[in-house]
Amino acid sequence: MLDLLPDLFDHYGSELTLIPANWQSYGAKRIFYGEVVTVKCFEDNSKVKSTLATAGKGKVLVVDGGGVCRRALLGDMIAESAANNEWEGIIIFGAVRDVGTLLTIGIGVQALSANPIKTEKKDVGLVNINIEIAGVSVKPAMMIYADENGIAVTEKPLDLAVLS
């Protein structure tokens, strides 16, 4: 499968909410989906790192960095940790770095842009709270679906068997 969202919107348009932003794909997995886990932080990726160091099978981390791209909230070492812990993907409403290496890691990564500057580590941020990205409410335990066409959320899992 090369595209997911167009088919999902054809079958489940009324159940999906598109998160309208200029997303860029940076990970090796171009299509990913899973249960939402959230982090809200500002120019400090401590909570991103600690969350992705836990088991993540079937989950996608959605990071609300406020859309600020002055520092990267994700780099290659944290992405590698996430892949090793079986996370499906990471969505950063902000910037990432190490983009050449991210393309080699078996995880989905989408973000607004790239920036080579790392964050400071102050252990500041909130985990598993309701966040808002580009005017769309994203809550823990929602489902999120991503491909190179965009990113969309639903309240409950969709039956992907209808796409076969």
Coordinates of N, CA, C and O in Angstrom, one line a residue:
M1 N 0.8 -1.2 0.0 CA 0.0 0.0 0.0 C 0.9 1.2 0.0 O 1.8 1.4 0.8
L2 N 0.6 2.1 -0.9 CA 1.4 3.4 -1.0 C 0.7 4.6 -0.4 O 1.4 5.6 -0.1
D3 N -0.6 4.5 -0.3 CA -1.4 5.6 0.3 C -2.4 5.0 1.2 O -3.0 4.0 0.9
L4 N -2.7 5.7 2.3 CA -3.7 5.2 3.3 C -4.8 6.3 3.4 O -6.0 5.9 3.3
L5 N -4.4 7.5 3.6 CA -5.5 8.5 3.9 C -6.5 8.7 2.9 O -7.7 8.8 3.2
P6 N -6.2 8.7 1.6 CA -7.2 8.9 0.6 C -8.3 7.8 0.7 O -9.5 8.1 0.6
D7 N -7.9 6.6 0.8 CA -8.8 5.5 1.0 C -9.6 5.6 2.3 O -10.8 5.3 2.3
L8 N -9.0 5.9 3.4 CA -9.7 6.1 4.6 C -10.7 7.2 4.5 O -11.9 7.0 5.0
F9 N -10.4 8.3 3.9 CA -11.4 9.4 3.8 C -12.5 9.0 2.8 O -13.7 9.4 3.0
D10 N -12.2 8.1 1.8 CA -13.3 7.6 0.9 C -14.3 6.8 1.7 O -15.5 6.8 1.5
H11 N -13.8 6.0 2.7 CA -14.7 5.0 3.4 C -15.2 5.6 4.7 O -16.3 5.3 5.2
Y12 N -14.4 6.5 5.4 CA -14.7 6.9 6.7 C -14.7 8.5 6.9 O -14.3 9.0 7.9
G13 N -15.0 9.2 5.8 CA -14.8 10.6 5.8 C -15.5 11.3 7.0 O -14.9 12.3 7.5
S14 N -16.6 10.9 7.4 CA -17.3 11.5 8.5 C -16.7 11.2 9.9 O -17.0 11.9 10.9
E15 N -15.9 10.2 10.0 CA -15.3 9.8 11.3 C -13.9 10.4 11.4 O -13.4 10.4 12.6
L16 N -13.3 10.8 10.4 CA -11.9 11.3 10.4 C -11.8 12.8 10.5 O -12.7 13.5 9.9
T17 N -10.8 13.4 11.2 CA -10.6 14.8 11.2 C -9.1 15.0 10.7 O -8.2 14.5 11.4
L18 N -9.0 15.7 9.7 CA -7.6 16.0 9.1 C -7.0 17.1 10.0 O -7.6 18.0 10.4
I19 N -5.7 16.9 10.3 CA -4.9 17.9 11.0 C -4.2 18.7 10.0 O -3.2 18.2 9.4
P20 N -4.7 19.9 9.7 CA -4.2 20.7 8.5 C -2.9 21.4 8.9 O -2.9 22.4 9.6
A21 N -1.8 20.9 8.4 CA -0.5 21.5 8.6 C 0.4 21.0 7.5 O 0.1 20.1 6.8
N22 N 1.5 21.7 7.3 CA 2.5 21.3 6.2 C 3.4 20.3 6.7 O 4.6 20.5 6.9
W23 N 2.9 19.1 6.9 CA 3.7 17.9 7.4 C 4.7 17.5 6.4 O 4.4 17.4 5.2
Q24 N 5.9 17.1 6.9 CA 6.9 16.5 6.1 C 7.2 15.1 6.6 O 7.2 14.9 7.9
S25 N 7.5 14.1 5.8 CA 7.8 12.8 6.2 C 9.3 12.6 6.3 O 10.0 12.9 5.4
Y26 N 9.8 12.2 7.5 CA 11.2 12.0 7.7 C 11.6 10.6 8.1 O 12.8 10.3 8.1
G27 N 10.7 9.7 8.4 CA 11.1 8.4 8.8 C 11.0 7.4 7.7 O 10.5 7.6 6.6
A28 N 11.6 6.2 7.9 CA 11.6 5.1 6.9 C 10.2 4.6 6.6 O 9.9 4.2 5.5
K29 N 9.4 4.6 7.6 CA 8.0 4.1 7.4 C 7.2 5.3 6.9 O 7.0 6.3 7.6
R30 N 6.6 5.2 5.7 CA 5.9 6.3 5.1 C 4.4 6.3 5.5 O 3.7 7.3 5.4
I31 N 3.9 5.1 5.9 CA 2.5 4.9 6.4 C 2.6 4.4 7.8 O 3.3 3.4 8.0
F32 N 1.9 5.0 8.7 CA 1.8 4.5 10.1 C 0.6 4.9 10.8 O -0.1 5.9 10.4
Y33 N 0.2 4.2 11.8 CA -1.0 4.5 12.5 C -1.0 3.8 13.9 O -0.2 2.9 14.1
G34 N -1.8 4.3 14.8 CA -1.8 3.7 16.1 C -2.6 4.6 17.1 O -3.1 5.6 16.8
E35 N -2.5 4.1 18.4 CA -3.2 4.7 19.5 C -2.3 5.9 19.9 O -1.1 5.8 20.0
V36 N -3.0 7.1 20.1 CA -2.3 8.3 20.4 C -1.8 8.3 21.9 O -2.5 8.0 22.8
V37 N -0.5 8.7 22.0 CA 0.1 9.1 23.3 C 0.6 10.5 23.1 O 1.1 10.8 22.0
T38 N 0.3 11.4 24.0 CA 0.7 12.8 23.8 C 1.8 13.3 24.7 O 1.9 12.9 25.8
V39 N 2.5 14.3 24.2 CA 3.5 15.1 25.0 C 3.3 16.5 24.5 O 3.2 16.8 23.3
K40 N 3.3 17.4 25.5 CA 3.2 18.9 25.2 C 4.5 19.4 25.9 O 4.8 19.3 27.1
C41 N 5.3 20.1 25.0 CA 6.6 20.6 25.5 C 7.0 21.8 24.7 O 6.5 22.0 23.6
F42 N 7.9 22.6 25.2 CA 8.4 23.8 24.5 C 10.0 23.8 24.5 O 10.5 24.0 25.6
E43 N 10.6 23.5 23.4 CA 12.0 23.6 23.2 C 12.8 22.7 24.3 O 13.9 23.1 24.6
D44 N 12.1 21.7 24.7 CA 12.7 20.7 25.7 C 12.2 19.4 25.4 O 11.0 19.1 25.6
N45 N 13.0 18.4 24.9 CA 12.5 17.1 24.5 C 12.7 16.0 25.6 O 12.6 14.9 25.3
S46 N 12.8 16.4 26.8 CA 13.0 15.5 27.9 C 11.9 14.4 28.0 O 12.1 13.2 28.1
K47 N 10.7 14.9 27.9 CA 9.5 14.0 28.0 C 9.3 13.2 26.7 O 8.8 12.1 26.8
V48 N 9.7 13.7 25.6 CA 9.7 12.9 24.4 C 10.6 11.7 24.5 O 10.3 10.6 24.3
K49 N 11.9 12.0 25.0 CA 12.9 11.0 25.2 C 12.4 9.9 26.2 O 12.5 8.7 25.9
S50 N 11.9 10.3 27.3 CA 11.5 9.4 28.4 C 10.3 8.6 27.9 O 10.2 7.4 28.2
T51 N 9.4 9.2 27.2 CA 8.2 8.5 26.8 C 8.5 7.4 25.7 O 8.1 6.3 25.8
L52 N 9.4 7.8 24.8 CA 9.8 6.9 23.7 C 10.7 5.8 24.2 O 10.9 4.8 23.5
A53 N 11.2 5.9 25.4 CA 12.0 4.8 26.0 C 11.2 3.7 26.6 O 11.7 2.7 27.2
T54 N 9.9 3.8 26.5 CA 8.9 2.8 27.1 C 8.3 2.0 25.9 O 8.4 2.4 24.8
A55 N 7.7 0.9 26.3 CA 7.1 0.1 25.2 C 6.0 0.8 24.5 O 5.2 1.5 25.1
G56 N 6.0 0.7 23.2 CA 5.1 1.5 22.3 C 4.4 0.7 21.2 O 3.9 1.4 20.3
K57 N 4.3 -0.6 21.3 CA 3.7 -1.4 20.2 C 2.3 -0.9 20.0 O 1.5 -0.8 21.0
G58 N 2.0 -0.5 18.8 CA 0.6 -0.1 18.4 C 0.3 1.4 18.8 O -0.8 1.8 18.6
K59 N 1.4 2.1 19.1 CA 1.2 3.5 19.6 C 1.9 4.5 18.7 O 3.0 4.2 18.1
V60 N 1.4 5.7 18.7 CA 2.1 6.8 18.0 C 2.2 8.0 19.0 O 1.2 8.4 19.6
L61 N 3.4 8.5 19.1 CA 3.6 9.7 20.0 C 3.3 10.9 19.2 O 3.9 11.2 18.1
V62 N 2.4 11.8 19.7 CA 2.1 13.1 19.1 C 2.6 14.1 20.0 O 2.2 14.3 21.2
V63 N 3.5 15.0 19.5 CA 4.2 16.0 20.3 C 3.7 17.4 19.9 O 3.9 17.7 18.7
D64 N 3.2 18.1 20.9 CA 2.8 19.5 20.6 C 3.9 20.4 21.1 O 4.1 20.6 22.2
G65 N 4.7 20.8 20.1 CA 5.8 21.7 20.3 C 5.4 23.1 20.0 O 6.3 24.0 19.9
G66 N 4.1 23.4 19.9 CA 3.6 24.7 19.6 C 3.8 25.2 18.2 O 3.6 26.3 17.9
G67 N 4.3 24.3 17.3 CA 4.6 24.6 16.0 C 5.9 25.5 15.8 O 6.2 26.0 14.8
V68 N 6.6 25.5 16.9 CA 7.9 26.3 17.0 C 9.0 25.4 16.4 O 9.2 24.3 16.9
C69 N 9.8 25.9 15.5 CA 10.8 25.1 14.9 C 12.3 25.7 15.1 O 13.2 25.4 14.3
R70 N 12.5 26.3 16.2 CA 13.8 26.9 16.5 C 14.8 25.8 17.1 O 16.0 26.0 17.1
R71 N 14.2 24.7 17.6 CA 15.0 23.6 18.1 C 14.3 22.3 17.7 O 13.1 22.2 17.7
A72 N 15.1 21.3 17.5 CA 14.6 20.0 17.1 C 14.1 19.2 18.4 O 14.9 19.0 19.3
L73 N 12.9 18.7 18.3 CA 12.4 17.9 19.4 C 12.6 16.4 19.3 O 12.3 15.7 20.2
L74 N 13.2 16.0 18.1 CA 13.5 14.6 17.9 C 14.7 14.5 17.0 O 14.9 15.3 16.1
G75 N 15.6 13.6 17.4 CA 16.8 13.3 16.6 C 17.0 11.8 16.5 O 16.1 11.0 16.9
D76 N 18.1 11.4 15.9 CA 18.3 10.0 15.5 C 18.4 9.1 16.7 O 17.8 8.0 16.7
M77 N 19.0 9.5 17.8 CA 19.1 8.6 19.0 C 17.8 8.3 19.6 O 17.5 7.2 20.0
I78 N 16.9 9.3 19.8 CA 15.6 9.1 20.4 C 14.7 8.3 19.4 O 14.0 7.4 19.8
A79 N 14.8 8.6 18.1 CA 14.1 7.8 17.1 C 14.5 6.3 17.1 O 13.6 5.4 17.0
E80 N 15.8 6.1 17.3 CA 16.3 4.7 17.3 C 15.7 4.0 18.6 O 15.3 2.9 18.5
S81 N 15.7 4.7 19.7 CA 15.1 4.2 20.9 C 13.6 3.8 20.7 O 13.2 2.8 21.1
A82 N 12.9 4.7 20.1 CA 11.5 4.5 19.8 C 11.3 3.2 18.9 O 10.4 2.4 19.2
A83 N 12.1 3.1 17.9 CA 12.0 1.9 17.0 C 12.3 0.7 17.8 O 11.6 -0.3 17.6
N84 N 13.3 0.7 18.6 CA 13.7 -0.5 19.4 C 12.6 -0.8 20.4 O 12.4 -2.0 20.8
N85 N 11.8 0.2 20.8 CA 10.7 -0.1 21.8 C 9.3 -0.3 21.0 O 8.3 -0.2 21.6
E86 N 9.4 -0.5 19.7 CA 8.3 -0.8 18.9 C 7.2 0.2 18.7 O 6.0 -0.1 18.4
W87 N 7.5 1.5 18.8 CA 6.6 2.5 18.5 C 6.3 2.5 17.0 O 7.2 2.2 16.2
E88 N 5.0 2.8 16.7 CA 4.7 2.8 15.2 C 5.1 4.1 14.6 O 5.5 4.1 13.4
G89 N 5.1 5.2 15.3 CA 5.5 6.5 14.7 C 5.5 7.6 15.7 O 5.1 7.5 16.9
I90 N 6.0 8.7 15.2 CA 6.2 10.0 16.0 C 5.8 11.1 15.1 O 6.2 11.3 14.0
I91 N 4.9 12.0 15.7 CA 4.4 13.2 15.0 C 4.9 14.4 15.8 O 4.5 14.4 17.0
I92 N 5.6 15.3 15.2 CA 6.2 16.4 15.9 C 5.6 17.7 15.3 O 5.9 18.0 14.2
F93 N 4.8 18.4 16.1 CA 4.3 19.7 15.7 C 5.4 20.7 16.1 O 5.4 21.4 17.1
G94 N 6.5 20.6 15.3 CA 7.7 21.3 15.5 C 8.8 20.8 14.6 O 8.4 20.2 13.5
A95 N 10.0 20.8 15.0 CA 11.1 20.4 14.1 C 11.8 19.1 14.6 O 11.7 18.7 15.8
V96 N 12.5 18.4 13.7 CA 13.3 17.3 13.9 C 14.7 17.6 13.4 O 14.9 18.5 12.7
R97 N 15.7 16.7 13.7 CA 17.0 16.8 13.2 C 17.6 15.5 12.8 O 16.9 14.5 13.0
D98 N 18.8 15.4 12.3 CA 19.4 14.1 11.8 C 18.5 13.5 10.7 O 18.3 12.3 10.7
V99 N 18.0 14.3 9.8 CA 17.1 13.8 8.8 C 17.6 12.7 7.9 O 16.8 11.8 7.5
G100 N 18.9 12.7 7.6 CA 19.4 11.7 6.8 C 19.4 10.3 7.5 O 19.0 9.3 6.9
T101 N 19.7 10.3 8.8 CA 19.6 9.1 9.6 C 18.2 8.7 9.9 O 17.9 7.5 9.9
L102 N 17.3 9.7 10.1 CA 15.9 9.3 10.4 C 15.3 8.5 9.3 O 14.6 7.5 9.5
L103 N 15.7 8.8 8.0 CA 15.2 8.0 6.9 C 15.6 6.5 6.9 O 15.1 5.7 6.2
T104 N 16.6 6.2 7.7 CA 17.1 4.8 7.8 C 16.5 4.0 8.9 O 16.8 2.8 9.1
I105 N 15.8 4.7 9.8 CA 15.2 4.1 11.0 C 13.8 3.6 10.7 O 13.0 4.3 10.2
G106 N 13.5 2.4 11.1 CA 12.2 1.7 10.8 C 11.1 2.2 11.6 O 10.5 1.5 12.4
I107 N 10.8 3.5 11.5 CA 9.7 4.1 12.2 C 9.1 5.2 11.4 O 9.8 5.8 10.6
G108 N 7.8 5.6 11.6 CA 7.2 6.7 10.9 C 7.6 8.0 11.7 O 7.5 8.0 12.9
V109 N 7.9 9.0 11.0 CA 8.2 10.3 11.6 C 7.7 11.4 10.7 O 8.0 11.4 9.5
Q110 N 6.8 12.2 11.2 CA 6.4 13.4 10.5 C 6.5 14.6 11.4 O 6.4 14.5 12.6
A111 N 6.9 15.7 10.8 CA 7.1 17.0 11.5 C 6.9 18.1 10.5 O 6.7 17.9 9.3
L112 N 7.0 19.4 11.1 CA 6.8 20.5 10.3 C 8.1 20.9 9.5 O 8.0 21.4 8.3
S113 N 9.3 20.7 10.1 CA 10.5 21.0 9.4 C 11.7 20.4 10.1 O 11.5 19.7 11.1
A114 N 12.9 20.7 9.6 CA 14.1 20.2 10.2 C 14.9 21.4 10.8 O 14.8 22.5 10.2
N115 N 15.7 21.2 11.8 CA 16.5 22.2 12.4 C 17.7 21.4 13.1 O 17.4 20.5 13.9
P116 N 18.9 21.7 12.9 CA 20.0 21.0 13.5 C 20.3 21.3 15.0 O 21.1 20.6 15.6
I117 N 19.6 22.3 15.5 CA 19.9 22.7 16.9 C 19.1 21.8 17.9 O 17.9 21.7 17.8
K118 N 19.8 21.2 18.9 CA 19.1 20.4 19.9 C 18.4 21.3 20.9 O 18.7 22.4 21.1
T119 N 17.6 20.6 21.7 CA 16.9 21.3 22.8 C 17.8 21.3 24.1 O 18.7 20.5 24.2
E120 N 17.4 22.1 25.0 CA 18.0 22.0 26.4 C 17.1 21.0 27.1 O 16.0 20.8 26.9
K121 N 17.8 20.3 28.1 CA 17.1 19.3 28.9 C 16.8 19.8 30.2 O 17.7 19.9 31.1
K122 N 15.5 20.2 30.5 CA 15.1 20.7 31.8 C 14.0 19.8 32.4 O 13.5 20.2 33.5
D123 N 13.7 18.7 31.8 CA 12.6 17.8 32.2 C 11.3 18.5 32.4 O 10.6 18.3 33.4
V124 N 11.0 19.4 31.4 CA 9.8 20.2 31.5 C 8.8 19.7 30.4 O 9.3 19.5 29.2
G125 N 7.6 19.5 30.7 CA 6.6 19.0 29.7 C 5.5 18.2 30.4 O 5.7 17.8 31.5
L126 N 4.5 18.0 29.6 CA 3.3 17.2 30.1 C 3.1 16.0 29.2 O 3.2 16.1 28.0
V127 N 2.7 14.9 29.8 CA 2.5 13.6 29.1 C 1.1 13.2 29.3 O 0.5 13.3 30.3
N128 N 0.5 12.7 28.1 CA -0.8 12.2 28.1 C -1.9 13.2 28.6 O -2.7 12.8 29.4
I129 N -1.8 14.3 28.0 CA -2.9 15.3 28.2 C -3.5 15.6 26.9 O -3.0 15.3 25.8
N130 N -4.7 16.3 26.9 CA -5.3 16.7 25.7 C -4.5 17.9 25.1 O -4.1 18.8 25.9
I131 N -4.3 17.8 23.8 CA -3.5 18.9 23.2 C -4.3 19.4 22.0 O -5.3 18.7 21.6
E132 N -3.9 20.5 21.4 CA -4.5 21.0 20.2 C -3.4 21.3 19.2 O -2.5 22.0 19.5
I133 N -3.6 20.7 18.0 CA -2.6 20.9 16.9 C -3.4 21.4 15.7 O -4.3 20.8 15.2
A134 N -2.9 22.6 15.2 CA -3.5 23.2 14.0 C -5.1 23.3 14.2 O -5.8 23.0 13.2
G135 N -5.5 23.6 15.4 CA -7.0 23.7 15.6 C -7.7 22.5 15.8 O -8.9 22.5 16.0
V136 N -7.0 21.3 15.9 CA -7.7 20.0 16.0 C -7.3 19.5 17.4 O -6.1 19.4 17.8
S137 N -8.3 19.0 18.1 CA -8.1 18.4 19.5 C -7.6 17.0 19.3 O -8.2 16.2 18.5
V138 N -6.5 16.7 20.0 CA -5.9 15.4 19.9 C -5.8 14.9 21.4 O -5.2 15.5 22.2
K139 N -6.5 13.8 21.6 CA -6.5 13.2 23.0 C -5.9 11.9 23.1 O -5.9 11.1 22.2
P140 N -5.3 11.6 24.3 CA -4.7 10.2 24.5 C -5.8 9.2 24.2 O -7.0 9.4 24.5
A141 N -5.4 8.1 23.6 CA -6.3 6.9 23.3 C -7.1 7.1 22.0 O -7.7 6.2 21.6
M142 N -7.0 8.3 21.4 CA -7.6 8.4 20.0 C -6.7 7.6 19.1 O -5.7 7.1 19.5
M143 N -7.2 7.4 17.9 CA -6.4 6.7 16.9 C -5.9 7.8 15.9 O -6.6 8.8 15.6
I144 N -4.7 7.6 15.4 CA -4.1 8.6 14.4 C -3.6 7.8 13.2 O -3.0 6.7 13.4
Y145 N -3.8 8.3 12.1 CA -3.4 7.7 10.8 C -2.5 8.7 10.0 O -2.9 9.9 9.9
A146 N -1.4 8.3 9.5 CA -0.5 9.2 8.8 C 0.1 8.5 7.5 O 0.4 7.3 7.6
D147 N 0.2 9.3 6.5 CA 1.0 9.0 5.3 C 1.4 10.3 4.7 O 1.3 11.3 5.3
E148 N 2.0 10.2 3.5 CA 2.5 11.4 2.8 C 1.4 12.3 2.3 O 1.7 13.4 1.9
N149 N 0.1 11.9 2.5 CA -1.0 12.8 2.1 C -1.4 13.6 3.3 O -2.2 14.6 3.1
G150 N -1.0 13.3 4.5 CA -1.4 14.1 5.7 C -1.6 13.2 6.9 O -1.1 12.1 7.0
I151 N -2.2 13.8 7.9 CA -2.4 13.1 9.2 C -3.9 13.4 9.6 O -4.4 14.5 9.5
A152 N -4.5 12.3 10.1 CA -5.9 12.4 10.6 C -6.1 11.6 11.8 O -5.4 10.6 12.1
V153 N -7.1 12.1 12.6 CA -7.4 11.4 13.9 C -8.9 10.9 13.9 O -9.7 11.5 13.2
T154 N -9.2 9.9 14.7 CA -10.5 9.4 14.9 C -10.7 9.1 16.4 O -9.7 8.9 17.1
E155 N -11.9 9.0 16.8 CA -12.2 8.7 18.2 C -12.0 7.2 18.5 O -11.6 6.8 19.6
K156 N -12.2 6.4 17.5 CA -12.0 4.9 17.7 C -11.3 4.3 16.5 O -11.2 4.9 15.4
P157 N -10.8 3.1 16.6 CA -10.0 2.5 15.5 C -11.0 2.2 14.3 O -12.1 1.9 14.5
L158 N -10.4 2.3 13.2 CA -11.1 2.1 11.9 C -10.8 0.7 11.4 O -9.6 0.2 11.6
D159 N -11.7 0.0 10.8 CA -11.5 -1.3 10.2 C -10.8 -1.1 8.9 O -11.4 -0.7 7.9
L160 N -9.5 -1.5 8.9 CA -8.7 -1.3 7.6 C -8.9 -2.4 6.6 O -8.5 -2.3 5.5
A161 N -9.7 -3.5 7.0 CA -9.9 -4.6 6.1 C -10.8 -4.1 4.9 O -10.7 -4.7 3.8
V162 N -11.5 -3.0 5.1 CA -12.3 -2.5 3.9 C -11.4 -2.0 2.8 O -11.9 -1.8 1.7
L163 N -10.2 -1.8 3.1 CA -9.2 -1.2 2.1 C -8.6 -2.3 1.2 O -8.0 -1.9 0.2
S164 N -8.8 -3.6 1.6 CA -8.2 -4.6 0.8 C -8.9 -4.8 -0.5 O -10.1 -4.7 -0.7

